[in-house]
Amino acid sequence: MPNPVEENCRVILVDEKGNRILLHAIDEVQKIKGLGVYNPKELIGKDYWESIDISGKKFMILSPSIFDKISAIQRKAQIILPKDGMFIIFYCDVKSGDMVVEGGAGSGALTILLANSVRPNGKVISYEKREDFMRIAKRNVESAGLGDYVEFRRGDVTSTIDETGIDAVVLDIPNPWDAVNNALSGLKLGGHLACYSPTMNQVEKTVNEMRKFGLEWIKTLETMQREMVVGEKGMRPSFDALGHTGYVTFGRKIR
Ligand SMILES: C[S@@+](CC[C@H](N)C(=O)[O-])C[C@H]1O[C@@H](n2cnc3c(N)ncnc32)[C@H](O)[C@@H]1O
């Protein structure tokens, strides 16, 4: 744990109700939701785990976890939730030093998870065809302190993927089947392809295309997440269970 807060650090302020605010100790005076007008530079020199008072409210200073970084992003496009993102990282064996190509960047939520997994020596190349989404994704990735590990490219993955020797390609676009051939050309031998799709029709088309181009070990999986509410007199599943979000189809370039 770094100690104390240095200039350029990301910190989380947690209030007494557990609400979390992600700040960058470099920004200028600004209006911050939950804080009012504040200059994050005032945090420089303070200790992590220290309690501070801002406008009569108490906050504790913490170093942000990957969960905090994802929770704090500005969402424009629908994001891949951590339950699916971590699953993609596991099945695609994404690790430090890897080169991962992503399409599209959307809000950058998956980009943050991928960048956190490939750092410090790897790279995420994130294709996005819309300028406005690319700007938001870039800002979110930079706010998470992971900008050094991501290159954004304005482009359409169904037309081209420029990179070769890629460890994993992850597609979260409406028509991933149209990018399977490009993904396969860029993947190194043994590389992984993952396609996230909300509907079964999309999965069918993607699997057919993966088979056509000779990808192997094809598998489509869905994960569900239920929190348990543990009371003094008993336990039950939360009513807010995360049911269906999307299916993830995996394939591997074996030959
Ligand atoms: C659902 S969002 C991706 C969300 C992202 N995975 C996240 O976790 O924040 C889909 C994004 O793909 C982009 N997109 C759609 N088709 C594309 C293509 N062929 N090439 C590149 N980007 C594309 C859209 O503009 C949109 O921003």
mmCIF file of C-alpha atoms and ligand atoms in Angstrom, residues 77-80 102 104-110 127-130 133 155-158 172-174, ligand 1:
data_model
loop_
_atom_site.group_PDB
_atom_site.id
_atom_site.type_symbol
_atom_site.label_atom_id
_atom_site.label_comp_id
_atom_site.label_asym_id
_atom_site.label_seq_id
_atom_site.Cartn_x
_atom_site.Cartn_y
_atom_site.Cartn_z
ATOM 1 C CA ALA A 77 -22.603 1.840 -24.064
ATOM 2 C CA GLN A 78 -23.850 -1.241 -22.187
ATOM 3 C CA ILE A 79 -20.859 -2.694 -20.315
ATOM 4 C CA ILE A 80 -19.616 -6.251 -19.845
ATOM 5 C CA GLU A 102 -10.767 -5.863 -28.245
ATOM 6 C CA GLY A 104 -15.582 -2.466 -29.558
ATOM 7 C CA ALA A 105 -14.386 -0.382 -26.663
ATOM 8 C CA GLY A 106 -17.882 0.854 -25.712
ATOM 9 C CA SER A 107 -17.575 2.354 -22.220
ATOM 10 C CA GLY A 108 -14.186 0.740 -21.623
ATOM 11 C CA ALA A 109 -15.292 -1.527 -18.743
ATOM 12 C CA LEU A 110 -13.856 -4.686 -20.263
ATOM 13 C CA TYR A 127 -10.997 -0.910 -31.688
ATOM 14 C CA GLU A 128 -14.067 1.311 -31.620
ATOM 15 C CA LYS A 129 -15.960 2.551 -34.624
ATOM 16 C CA ARG A 130 -17.667 5.491 -32.905
ATOM 17 C CA PHE A 133 -17.671 6.019 -27.444
ATOM 18 C CA GLY A 155 -11.883 1.354 -36.708
ATOM 19 C CA ASP A 156 -14.234 -1.441 -37.629
ATOM 20 C CA VAL A 157 -13.050 -4.941 -36.648
ATOM 21 C CA THR A 158 -15.258 -6.472 -39.336
ATOM 22 C CA ASP A 172 -18.432 -7.359 -27.916
ATOM 23 C CA ILE A 173 -20.136 -6.072 -31.056
ATOM 24 C CA PRO A 174 -23.612 -6.850 -32.442
HETATM 25 C C1 LIG B 1 -21.807 -3.099 -26.077
HETATM 26 S S1 LIG B 1 -20.577 -1.981 -26.492
HETATM 27 C C2 LIG B 1 -19.094 -2.627 -25.807
HETATM 28 C C3 LIG B 1 -19.021 -2.429 -24.310
HETATM 29 C C4 LIG B 1 -17.685 -2.791 -23.730
HETATM 30 N N1 LIG B 1 -17.402 -4.200 -23.894
HETATM 31 C C5 LIG B 1 -17.647 -2.429 -22.255
HETATM 32 O O1 LIG B 1 -17.514 -3.324 -21.396
HETATM 33 O O2 LIG B 1 -17.725 -1.231 -21.922
HETATM 34 C C6 LIG B 1 -20.340 -2.290 -28.187
HETATM 35 C C7 LIG B 1 -19.409 -1.260 -28.831
HETATM 36 O O3 LIG B 1 -18.933 -1.790 -30.049
HETATM 37 C C8 LIG B 1 -18.857 -0.757 -30.996
HETATM 38 N N2 LIG B 1 -18.875 -1.435 -32.299
HETATM 39 C C9 LIG B 1 -19.939 -2.013 -32.908
HETATM 40 N N3 LIG B 1 -19.550 -2.618 -34.051
HETATM 41 C C10 LIG B 1 -18.205 -2.426 -34.132
HETATM 42 C C11 LIG B 1 -17.217 -2.813 -35.080
HETATM 43 N N4 LIG B 1 -17.572 -3.534 -36.155
HETATM 44 N N5 LIG B 1 -15.917 -2.460 -34.890
HETATM 45 C C12 LIG B 1 -15.578 -1.717 -33.793
HETATM 46 N N6 LIG B 1 -16.474 -1.314 -32.861
HETATM 47 C C13 LIG B 1 -17.762 -1.661 -33.024
HETATM 48 C C14 LIG B 1 -20.069 0.106 -30.699
HETATM 49 O O4 LIG B 1 -19.914 1.401 -31.223
HETATM 50 C C15 LIG B 1 -20.095 0.046 -29.177
HETATM 51 O O5 LIG B 1 -19.360 1.098 -28.634
#
